[in-house]
Every structure is written in structure tokens, then in C-alpha cells.
Amino acid sequence: MINPFEIMETINMVDNEHLDIRTITMGISLLDCIGQDSDIASEKVYDKVTRLAEKLVPVGEQLEREQGIPIINKRISVTPISIVGSACGDYVKFAKALDRAADATGVNFIGGYSALVQKGYTKGEYDFIETIPEALCTTNKICSSVNVGSTKAGISMDAVAHMGRIIKKTAEMSADRDGFGCAKLVVFANAVEDNPFMAGAFHGTGEGECVINVGVSGPGVVKKALEKVKGADFGVVADTIKKTAFKITRMGQLVAGEASARLGAQRGIVDLSLAPTPAIGDSVAHILEEMGVEKCGAPGTTAALALLNDAVKKGGVMASSYVGGLSGAFIPVSEDAGMIDAVKCGALSLEKLEAMTCVCSVGIDMVVVPGDTSAETISGILADEVAIGVINTKTTALRIIPAPGKKVGDVVEFGGLLGTGPVMPVNQYCCVDFINRGGRIPAPMHSLKN
């Protein structure tokens, strides 16, 4: 039973510590929309999405009022469009149909302009990936993802090289917005099918017809809890984070149950990732600094992040039997006030971020680099990040923006939750010969577990 103290504690978390439901994401299967006529198939997609998600935003707003808990985003994820459009091939038509559906339902974003090519392409998948820049730059709410590696399959270096060129082209096509198109594109290793967070959300083929996945967030709550145990040893720190994560996840579990029941959808997972925002007091970097590192990026940062990520998961699984998605701590630079400060003062480098991704929830996220960064260098950064995921059997990802015309020291303003991106320096040594080898890096030995 919830007692009055817990009620007041939750109210304080919402009012003063930035506790929120970051997203309610409705996953929709589009497998029954596949057809050879792109006009008919894309209209089927529009009709199904608008029918099933018609009440998603109103229900989210109703729950906000009833529960007193902010629900920041209402989103949709769909079956990868590389599959849905494979019979007809006019993929951009599907992107535009989904964008219209997003406007009609009032959601913030639709994810699923996606492909899974970790072991190789079909011709259709190659053609699909070629359309990503156009799809992202001619729509407003479409998000795209491509999975180029997995622990079971290894790394498709052909796809890694391809995605370097696609990222570069997307930036150039959205140069009038400082490469903003790339903020809606993420490249994965070990992508999960039930991730509710953008830009990487898609509705996996192993999922149900219509599923509600909820992503909670509360880095400000965790920081405030740690302020009360200042100077305590790491056992106390871990225990404090676990207890806090339990409370945050229980709130998400409540909202997930109510939302799925009212929308007539299958109840999916609660993703308990600590997703920061540019707002002061809502930063993962500030949690790490509260543990004792002077600035995020200083020696000790990776260890602090490892403790945080592990303790969040341990606390969350006690509150919900269906924790899923990514679950842990995100470290997007432009979306985290503490990360932004750390980059600006020189404490946090791209190389340190890469080290941190070994223990965080996803990977190098919302990083802005100079516009003249080559496609091969971007592919090299991606290859390193994918290798971390493949070898360590975890999800990793890269969301990088080579901002056209910008150089190190410049700042790019994306606005809203996407925040402010200080342009970070990139290692100037070349990896062209490495990227041009092509082929596939074999799966690691532990992929043979069976």
C-alpha cells in the first residue's frame, strides 16, 4: 500500500526534481500493410497508424492530469520500413505517409524508418538506406535507425562505410539547419525491438500487433538523493541509487498499465533509462559529479557511470517484471547541461565518451563534429562504437552531426529537448584504408553460446 509519505515524496520529485515519464510509445506492426503497389500500401500504413494511435495523445494528456505526472512525449514506432516497403520499393512514400500520420495523431515523432543489415544487405535494403537522407530532410517527425552489427553476426563493415556516407549526405541536405537531419538518425549494434526512445525506436517483428512501451526518466531525482549521502562509501551510493530507481520505475509501471488498458493495446515494457534534458538539474553528468569527479570526463568518470548504470537496473527490476528497452543511463552531449559544460571546458573528449559507452546504456549520442569531417572518419568512429557493443554483448549506437560550415569551438542550437551542441574535435589521423577494406568483421567467440 502507498502511504502518505510516498505520495508527498513523488509530488516533490515531480515539482522540484524533474521527475517525468519521458515517453509513451505505441509500437504498431505494419506487416499486414505490405503490398506491391506503393500508393495502396502507404495509404494502408497511414490508415492503420491513425486508427490505432488516434487516442494516444488524448490518453497521455488525461493520465498527466489524473496522475499529476508530466508525460513529455507521445510517440509511435513501426515495423522497419525496409521490410514494409520491400515489395514495392518506393520507400520515401512511406516516410511521407507516416509523417502525415504523425501530424494527424499529434505525436512528437514516429520511429521505424529502419533497416537491420548486421550480416549483409538485400538489394532492397541497400536501396532503402540510400533514401534515408531524403526521407529525413523532407519530413518533420520521421526518425531512422540502421543496425550494422550484432554479437551473433559480427560487424558489416560494408554497412559501416555506407552509413558514414549517409550521415554525411544527411548533414549536407539539412545544412540550412546545421545538419539537423542527423539528429533523427542513429546507427546501432545489437539494436533492441522494444526501445521506446527516439531516434532509435522501431517495432520489432517479434513484437505484438499494438504494444505500449513506456520510458521513464529522473536524473534530477537521483542527484538529489545522492546529495543526502555526500561523503558516504560506494556501497551506500549504490544502495541509494537502487532505491531511487525503484521508485521511478514503479511510477512508470503504473502509467504503462493505465495507458495500455485505455488504448486497448498490449502492455509492453518499462524502459528505466535516465534520459537527461538541457534543463539545469536534469543531468546525468551532474550525477557523476555528485559522486566526486570534479567534472564529467575527469579520471573516475567511467567507473562512476558503471556504478550508476548497474544500480539503476538493479533497482528497476524490483519494481517491474517487464523492464526492457535500453534501461540504464544515456549520455547525449547536446541534451545534457552537464555534458555541454564538460565539453566546453575541455574536460570531456570524444575519446572519453567512447570509453564511457562501454558501461552506459547506449553510446556516443548527439555529438556535433566539424562539418568537414570526412565520411570515412565518421565510419571509423562508428566502427569503434559498434565493436564495443558486439564484443561486450550490449547495445551501442552513434548519433553524430557533422554540422556543415561549423568548426571546433562553434555551438549549434537545436532547441527543445535536443539542446545545444558544442562542436567537438575529432582525431585528425586517417582510417580510409581500414574502412575501404569492406567485408564483415566476424562475430566474437562468445557468439557461439547456445
Coordinates of C-alpha atoms in Angstrom, one line a residue:
M1 CA 0.0 0.0 0.0
I2 CA 1.2 3.5 -0.8
N3 CA 1.4 5.7 2.3
P4 CA 1.1 9.5 2.5
F5 CA 4.8 10.0 2.8
E6 CA 5.4 8.3 -0.6
I7 CA 2.7 10.4 -2.2
M8 CA 4.3 13.6 -0.9
E9 CA 7.7 12.3 -1.9
T10 CA 6.5 11.7 -5.5
I11 CA 4.9 15.2 -5.7
N12 CA 8.3 16.7 -4.6
M13 CA 10.1 14.6 -7.3
V14 CA 7.8 16.0 -10.0
D15 CA 7.7 19.6 -8.8
N16 CA 11.4 20.1 -7.8
E17 CA 13.5 17.3 -9.2
H18 CA 12.4 16.9 -12.9
L19 CA 10.8 13.5 -12.5
D20 CA 8.7 12.7 -15.5
I21 CA 7.6 10.0 -17.9
R22 CA 9.8 10.8 -20.9
T23 CA 7.7 8.9 -23.4
I24 CA 4.7 6.7 -24.0
T25 CA 5.5 4.9 -27.3
M26 CA 2.9 2.9 -29.2
G27 CA 4.5 0.2 -31.3
I28 CA 2.5 -0.8 -34.3
S29 CA 3.0 -3.8 -36.6
L30 CA 2.7 -2.9 -40.3
L31 CA 3.4 -6.4 -41.7
D32 CA -0.2 -6.6 -42.9
C33 CA 0.3 -3.4 -45.0
I34 CA 2.9 -4.9 -47.3
G35 CA 1.9 -4.8 -51.0
Q36 CA 3.3 -4.3 -54.5
D37 CA 1.5 -1.0 -55.1
S38 CA 3.3 1.7 -53.2
D39 CA 0.2 4.0 -53.3
I40 CA -2.1 1.4 -51.8
A41 CA 0.5 0.1 -49.3
S42 CA 1.4 3.6 -48.0
E43 CA -2.2 4.5 -47.5
K44 CA -2.8 1.3 -45.6
V45 CA 0.1 2.4 -43.4
Y46 CA -1.4 5.8 -42.8
D47 CA -4.9 4.3 -42.1
K48 CA -3.6 1.7 -39.6
V49 CA -1.4 4.1 -37.7
T50 CA -4.0 6.8 -37.4
R51 CA -6.7 4.3 -36.4
L52 CA -4.6 2.6 -33.7
A53 CA -2.9 5.8 -32.4
E54 CA -6.0 8.0 -32.6
K55 CA -6.3 8.3 -28.8
L56 CA -2.6 8.1 -27.9
V57 CA -2.1 11.8 -27.3
P58 CA -5.5 12.4 -25.5
V59 CA -5.0 9.4 -23.2
G60 CA -1.5 10.6 -22.4
E61 CA -2.8 14.1 -21.5
Q62 CA -5.6 12.5 -19.5
L63 CA -3.1 10.5 -17.5
E64 CA -1.0 13.6 -16.9
R65 CA -4.0 15.4 -15.4
E66 CA -5.1 12.4 -13.3
Q67 CA -1.8 11.2 -12.0
G68 CA -0.1 14.6 -11.8
I69 CA 2.9 13.2 -13.6
P70 CA 4.3 15.0 -16.7
I71 CA 4.4 12.8 -19.8
I72 CA 6.8 14.7 -22.1
N73 CA 6.5 12.8 -25.3
K74 CA 3.9 10.7 -27.1
R75 CA 5.4 8.7 -29.9
I76 CA 4.9 5.8 -32.3
S77 CA 7.3 3.1 -33.5
V78 CA 6.5 0.9 -36.5
T79 CA 7.9 -2.2 -38.2
P80 CA 11.1 -1.4 -40.1
I81 CA 10.1 0.3 -43.4
S82 CA 12.9 -1.6 -45.2
I83 CA 10.6 -4.6 -44.7
V84 CA 7.2 -3.0 -45.2
G85 CA 8.3 -1.3 -48.4
S86 CA 10.3 -4.2 -49.8
A87 CA 7.6 -5.4 -52.2
C88 CA 7.3 -2.0 -54.0
G89 CA 10.5 -0.1 -53.2
D90 CA 9.1 3.4 -53.1
Y91 CA 10.3 3.9 -49.5
V92 CA 10.1 7.7 -49.3
K93 CA 6.4 7.5 -50.0
F94 CA 6.0 5.5 -46.8
A95 CA 8.0 8.1 -44.8
K96 CA 5.7 10.9 -46.1
A97 CA 2.6 8.8 -45.2
L98 CA 4.0 8.2 -41.7
D99 CA 4.8 11.9 -41.3
R100 CA 1.2 12.7 -42.2
A101 CA 0.0 10.2 -39.7
A102 CA 2.2 11.8 -37.0
D103 CA 0.5 15.2 -37.7
A104 CA -2.9 13.6 -37.7
T105 CA -2.4 11.9 -34.3
G106 CA -0.4 14.7 -32.8
V107 CA 2.6 12.6 -31.7
N108 CA 6.1 14.1 -31.4
F109 CA 7.9 11.5 -33.5
I110 CA 7.5 8.3 -35.4
G111 CA 10.4 5.8 -35.4
G112 CA 10.9 2.9 -37.7
Y113 CA 12.4 4.2 -40.9
S114 CA 14.9 1.5 -40.2
A115 CA 16.9 -1.4 -41.6
L116 CA 18.7 -4.4 -40.0
V117 CA 21.8 -5.2 -42.0
Q118 CA 24.2 -6.6 -39.4
K119 CA 25.2 -9.5 -41.6
G120 CA 24.5 -8.2 -45.1
Y121 CA 22.2 -6.4 -47.4
T122 CA 19.5 -7.4 -49.8
K123 CA 19.3 -5.1 -52.8
G124 CA 16.1 -3.6 -51.4
E125 CA 17.8 -2.8 -48.1
Y126 CA 20.7 -1.1 -49.9
D127 CA 18.2 0.9 -51.9
F128 CA 16.3 1.8 -48.7
I129 CA 19.4 3.1 -46.9
E130 CA 20.1 5.3 -49.9
T131 CA 16.7 7.0 -49.3
I132 CA 17.4 7.9 -45.7
P133 CA 18.8 11.4 -46.3
E134 CA 15.8 12.4 -48.5
A135 CA 13.3 10.8 -46.0
L136 CA 14.7 12.7 -43.0
C137 CA 15.1 16.0 -44.8
T138 CA 11.7 16.1 -46.5
T139 CA 9.7 15.1 -43.4
N140 CA 9.4 16.6 -39.9
K141 CA 8.7 13.8 -37.5
I142 CA 10.3 10.7 -39.0
C143 CA 13.2 9.1 -37.2
S144 CA 15.6 6.5 -38.7
S145 CA 17.9 3.8 -37.5
V146 CA 20.1 1.1 -39.0
N147 CA 21.6 -1.9 -37.2
V148 CA 25.1 -2.7 -38.6
G149 CA 26.4 -5.2 -36.1
S150 CA 25.5 -7.8 -33.5
T151 CA 27.2 -10.2 -31.2
K152 CA 25.8 -13.1 -33.1
A153 CA 26.6 -11.8 -36.6
G154 CA 29.7 -9.6 -36.2
I155 CA 30.0 -6.2 -38.0
S156 CA 29.1 -5.5 -41.5
M157 CA 31.9 -3.1 -42.5
D158 CA 30.2 -2.5 -45.8
A159 CA 27.2 -1.1 -43.9
V160 CA 29.5 0.9 -41.6
A161 CA 31.2 2.5 -44.6
H162 CA 27.8 3.1 -46.2
M163 CA 26.4 4.8 -43.1
G164 CA 29.3 7.1 -42.9
R165 CA 28.4 8.4 -46.4
I166 CA 24.7 8.5 -45.5
I167 CA 25.3 10.6 -42.3
K168 CA 27.5 13.0 -44.3
K169 CA 24.8 13.3 -47.0
T170 CA 22.0 13.8 -44.5
A171 CA 24.0 16.6 -42.9
E172 CA 24.6 18.3 -46.2
M173 CA 20.9 18.1 -47.2
S174 CA 19.9 19.7 -43.9
A175 CA 22.8 22.3 -44.0
D176 CA 20.3 25.1 -43.6
R177 CA 19.5 23.7 -40.1
D178 CA 23.1 22.9 -39.1
G179 CA 22.8 19.2 -40.1
F180 CA 19.7 18.7 -38.0
G181 CA 18.6 15.7 -40.2
C182 CA 21.4 13.7 -38.5
A183 CA 19.8 14.3 -35.1
K184 CA 17.0 11.9 -36.3
L185 CA 19.3 9.1 -37.4
V186 CA 21.0 6.6 -35.2
V187 CA 23.3 3.6 -36.1
F188 CA 23.2 0.6 -33.8
A189 CA 24.9 -2.6 -32.8
N190 CA 22.6 -5.1 -31.1
A191 CA 19.5 -2.9 -31.6
V192 CA 16.5 -4.0 -29.4
E193 CA 13.0 -4.4 -30.7
D194 CA 11.1 -2.7 -27.8
N195 CA 13.1 0.6 -27.4
P196 CA 10.6 3.5 -26.8
F197 CA 13.3 6.2 -27.2
M198 CA 13.9 8.2 -30.3
A199 CA 15.7 8.3 -32.7
G200 CA 16.3 4.5 -32.5
A201 CA 12.8 3.2 -31.8
F202 CA 11.3 0.6 -34.2
H203 CA 8.7 -2.1 -33.7
G204 CA 10.4 -5.4 -34.0
T205 CA 9.0 -8.4 -35.9
G206 CA 8.9 -10.4 -32.7
E207 CA 6.5 -7.9 -31.1
G208 CA 2.7 -7.9 -30.9
E209 CA 0.2 -6.2 -33.1
C210 CA 0.0 -3.0 -31.0
V211 CA 2.1 -2.5 -27.9
I212 CA 2.6 0.3 -25.3
N213 CA 6.2 0.8 -24.1
V214 CA 6.9 3.5 -21.5
G215 CA 10.2 5.3 -20.9
V216 CA 10.7 6.9 -17.5
S217 CA 13.4 9.4 -16.6
G218 CA 14.7 11.1 -13.5
P219 CA 18.4 12.1 -13.3
G220 CA 17.4 15.0 -11.2
V221 CA 15.8 12.7 -8.6
V222 CA 18.9 10.5 -8.4
K223 CA 21.2 13.6 -8.0
K224 CA 19.0 14.9 -5.1
A225 CA 19.1 11.5 -3.4
L226 CA 22.9 11.4 -3.7
E227 CA 23.2 14.9 -2.2
K228 CA 21.8 13.4 1.0
V229 CA 24.6 10.8 1.3
K230 CA 27.5 13.1 0.5
G231 CA 30.8 11.5 1.5
A232 CA 29.4 8.0 2.0
D233 CA 31.1 5.0 0.6
F234 CA 30.1 3.4 -2.7
G235 CA 28.0 0.7 -1.1
V236 CA 25.8 3.4 0.2
V237 CA 25.8 5.3 -3.1
A238 CA 24.7 2.1 -5.0
D239 CA 22.0 1.4 -2.5
T240 CA 20.7 4.9 -2.7
I241 CA 20.5 4.8 -6.5
K242 CA 18.8 1.4 -6.4
K243 CA 16.1 2.6 -4.0
T244 CA 15.5 5.8 -6.1
A245 CA 15.4 3.8 -9.4
F246 CA 12.8 1.5 -7.8
K247 CA 10.5 4.5 -7.0
I248 CA 10.9 6.0 -10.5
T249 CA 10.2 2.6 -12.2
R250 CA 7.1 1.9 -10.1
M251 CA 5.7 5.2 -11.3
G252 CA 6.4 4.1 -14.9
Q253 CA 4.8 0.8 -14.3
L254 CA 1.6 2.5 -13.1
V255 CA 1.4 4.7 -16.2
A256 CA 2.2 1.8 -18.5
G257 CA -0.6 -0.3 -17.1
E258 CA -3.2 2.5 -17.3
A259 CA -2.1 3.6 -20.8
S260 CA -2.2 0.1 -22.3
A261 CA -5.6 -0.6 -20.8
R262 CA -7.2 2.6 -22.0
L263 CA -5.8 2.3 -25.5
G264 CA -6.7 -1.4 -25.9
A265 CA -3.0 -2.2 -26.6
Q266 CA -0.7 -5.0 -25.3
R267 CA 1.3 -3.9 -22.3
G268 CA 5.0 -3.9 -23.3
I269 CA 8.0 -2.8 -21.2
V270 CA 9.1 -0.1 -18.9
D271 CA 12.5 1.4 -20.0
L272 CA 14.0 2.9 -16.9
S273 CA 16.8 4.9 -18.7
L274 CA 17.9 8.1 -17.1
A275 CA 17.4 10.4 -20.1
P276 CA 18.7 13.9 -19.4
T277 CA 17.5 17.2 -20.8
P278 CA 19.3 20.6 -21.3
A279 CA 17.4 21.9 -18.2
I280 CA 19.6 22.6 -15.1
G281 CA 19.0 19.9 -12.5
D282 CA 18.2 17.2 -15.1
S283 CA 21.7 16.0 -16.0
V284 CA 23.4 12.6 -15.9
A285 CA 26.8 14.3 -15.9
H286 CA 25.8 16.1 -12.7
I287 CA 25.1 12.8 -11.0
L288 CA 28.6 11.6 -11.8
E289 CA 30.0 14.9 -10.4
E290 CA 27.9 14.4 -7.3
M291 CA 29.8 11.1 -6.8
G292 CA 33.0 13.1 -6.6
V293 CA 34.6 13.6 -10.0
E294 CA 35.3 17.4 -10.4
K295 CA 33.9 17.5 -14.0
C296 CA 32.4 14.8 -16.2
G297 CA 35.3 13.4 -18.2
A298 CA 37.8 13.5 -15.3
P299 CA 39.5 10.3 -14.2
G300 CA 36.9 8.2 -12.4
T301 CA 34.1 9.2 -14.7
T302 CA 33.7 5.8 -16.4
A303 CA 33.7 3.9 -13.0
A304 CA 31.1 6.3 -11.7
L305 CA 28.9 5.7 -14.8
A306 CA 29.3 2.0 -14.5
L307 CA 28.1 2.1 -10.9
L308 CA 25.1 4.3 -11.9
N309 CA 24.1 2.1 -14.8
D310 CA 24.2 -1.1 -12.8
A311 CA 22.4 0.3 -9.8
V312 CA 19.6 1.8 -11.9
K313 CA 19.0 -1.6 -13.5
K314 CA 19.0 -3.4 -10.1
G315 CA 16.5 -1.0 -8.6
G316 CA 14.3 -1.0 -11.6
V317 CA 13.9 -4.8 -12.0
M318 CA 12.4 -4.9 -8.4
A319 CA 9.6 -2.6 -9.5
S320 CA 8.6 -4.2 -12.8
S321 CA 8.8 -7.7 -14.2
Y322 CA 8.9 -6.3 -17.7
V323 CA 11.9 -3.9 -17.7
G324 CA 13.2 -3.7 -21.2
G325 CA 14.2 -1.4 -24.0
L326 CA 17.7 0.1 -23.2
S327 CA 17.4 0.8 -19.5
G328 CA 20.3 2.5 -17.8
A329 CA 21.8 5.9 -18.3
F330 CA 22.0 8.0 -21.5
I331 CA 24.9 10.3 -22.2
P332 CA 23.8 12.5 -25.1
V333 CA 26.0 15.6 -25.2
S334 CA 23.7 18.2 -26.6
E335 CA 20.8 17.1 -24.4
D336 CA 22.6 17.2 -21.0
A337 CA 23.6 20.5 -19.4
G338 CA 26.5 18.9 -17.5
M339 CA 27.8 17.3 -20.6
I340 CA 27.7 20.5 -22.5
D341 CA 29.6 22.3 -19.8
A342 CA 32.2 19.5 -19.7
V343 CA 32.8 19.7 -23.4
K344 CA 33.1 23.5 -23.4
C345 CA 35.7 23.5 -20.6
G346 CA 37.7 20.7 -22.2
A347 CA 37.1 18.0 -19.6
L348 CA 35.2 15.7 -21.9
S349 CA 36.6 14.5 -25.2
L350 CA 35.2 12.2 -27.9
E351 CA 37.7 9.5 -26.8
K352 CA 36.5 9.7 -23.2
L353 CA 32.9 9.5 -24.4
E354 CA 33.8 6.3 -26.3
A355 CA 35.2 4.8 -23.1
M356 CA 32.1 5.7 -21.2
T357 CA 29.9 3.9 -23.7
C358 CA 31.4 0.6 -22.6
V359 CA 29.3 1.0 -19.4
C360 CA 26.4 3.3 -20.3
S361 CA 23.0 2.5 -21.7
V362 CA 23.7 3.1 -25.4
G363 CA 26.6 5.0 -26.9
I364 CA 28.0 8.2 -28.4
D365 CA 24.9 10.3 -28.7
M366 CA 24.1 13.8 -30.0
V367 CA 27.7 14.7 -30.7
V368 CA 28.4 17.6 -33.0
V369 CA 31.7 17.5 -35.0
P370 CA 33.2 19.8 -37.6
G371 CA 31.3 19.9 -40.9
D372 CA 34.5 19.0 -42.9
T373 CA 34.8 15.7 -41.0
S374 CA 35.1 13.0 -43.7
A375 CA 32.6 10.2 -44.3
E376 CA 35.5 7.7 -43.6
T377 CA 36.3 9.3 -40.3
I378 CA 32.6 9.1 -39.3
S379 CA 32.6 5.4 -40.3
G380 CA 35.7 4.8 -38.2
I381 CA 34.1 6.3 -35.2
L382 CA 31.0 4.2 -35.9
A383 CA 33.1 1.0 -36.3
D384 CA 34.8 1.6 -32.9
E385 CA 31.4 2.1 -31.2
V386 CA 29.8 -0.9 -32.9
A387 CA 32.8 -3.0 -31.9
I388 CA 32.3 -2.1 -28.2
G389 CA 28.7 -3.4 -28.5
V390 CA 29.5 -6.5 -30.4
I391 CA 32.4 -7.6 -28.1
N392 CA 30.6 -6.7 -24.9
T393 CA 27.1 -8.1 -25.9
K394 CA 25.4 -4.8 -25.3
T395 CA 23.6 -2.2 -27.3
T396 CA 25.7 0.6 -28.6
A397 CA 24.9 3.4 -31.0
L398 CA 26.2 6.5 -32.7
R399 CA 24.2 9.7 -33.3
I400 CA 26.6 12.2 -34.8
I401 CA 26.1 15.5 -36.5
P402 CA 28.8 16.8 -38.8
A403 CA 27.5 20.4 -38.8
P404 CA 28.1 22.0 -42.3
G405 CA 30.3 25.1 -42.1
K406 CA 31.0 24.7 -38.3
K407 CA 34.4 24.2 -36.7
V408 CA 35.7 23.3 -33.2
G409 CA 34.6 25.9 -30.7
D410 CA 31.3 26.8 -32.5
V411 CA 28.0 26.0 -30.9
V412 CA 24.9 24.6 -32.7
E413 CA 21.4 25.3 -31.3
F414 CA 18.9 22.6 -31.9
G415 CA 16.3 23.8 -29.4
G416 CA 13.9 21.9 -27.2
L417 CA 15.0 18.5 -25.8
L418 CA 17.8 18.3 -28.4
G419 CA 19.5 21.2 -26.8
T420 CA 22.9 22.8 -27.6
G421 CA 25.8 21.1 -29.4
P422 CA 29.3 22.4 -28.9
V423 CA 31.4 21.3 -31.8
M424 CA 33.9 18.7 -30.6
P425 CA 37.4 18.0 -32.1
V426 CA 38.0 14.8 -34.0
N427 CA 41.2 12.8 -34.3
Q428 CA 42.8 14.0 -37.5
Y429 CA 44.6 10.8 -38.4
C430 CA 43.2 8.8 -41.3
C431 CA 41.3 5.5 -41.4
V432 CA 40.4 5.4 -45.1
D433 CA 42.3 2.2 -45.9
F434 CA 40.7 0.5 -42.9
I435 CA 37.2 1.5 -43.9
N436 CA 37.8 0.7 -47.6
R437 CA 38.6 -3.0 -46.9
G438 CA 34.9 -3.8 -46.7
G439 CA 33.5 -7.2 -45.9
R440 CA 32.5 -8.4 -42.4
I441 CA 34.3 -8.5 -39.1
P442 CA 33.5 -12.0 -37.8
A443 CA 31.4 -12.5 -34.7
P444 CA 33.4 -12.9 -31.5
M445 CA 34.0 -16.3 -29.9
H446 CA 31.3 -15.9 -27.3
S447 CA 28.7 -15.6 -30.0
L448 CA 28.7 -19.4 -30.1
K449 CA 26.9 -19.7 -26.8
N450 CA 23.9 -21.9 -27.4

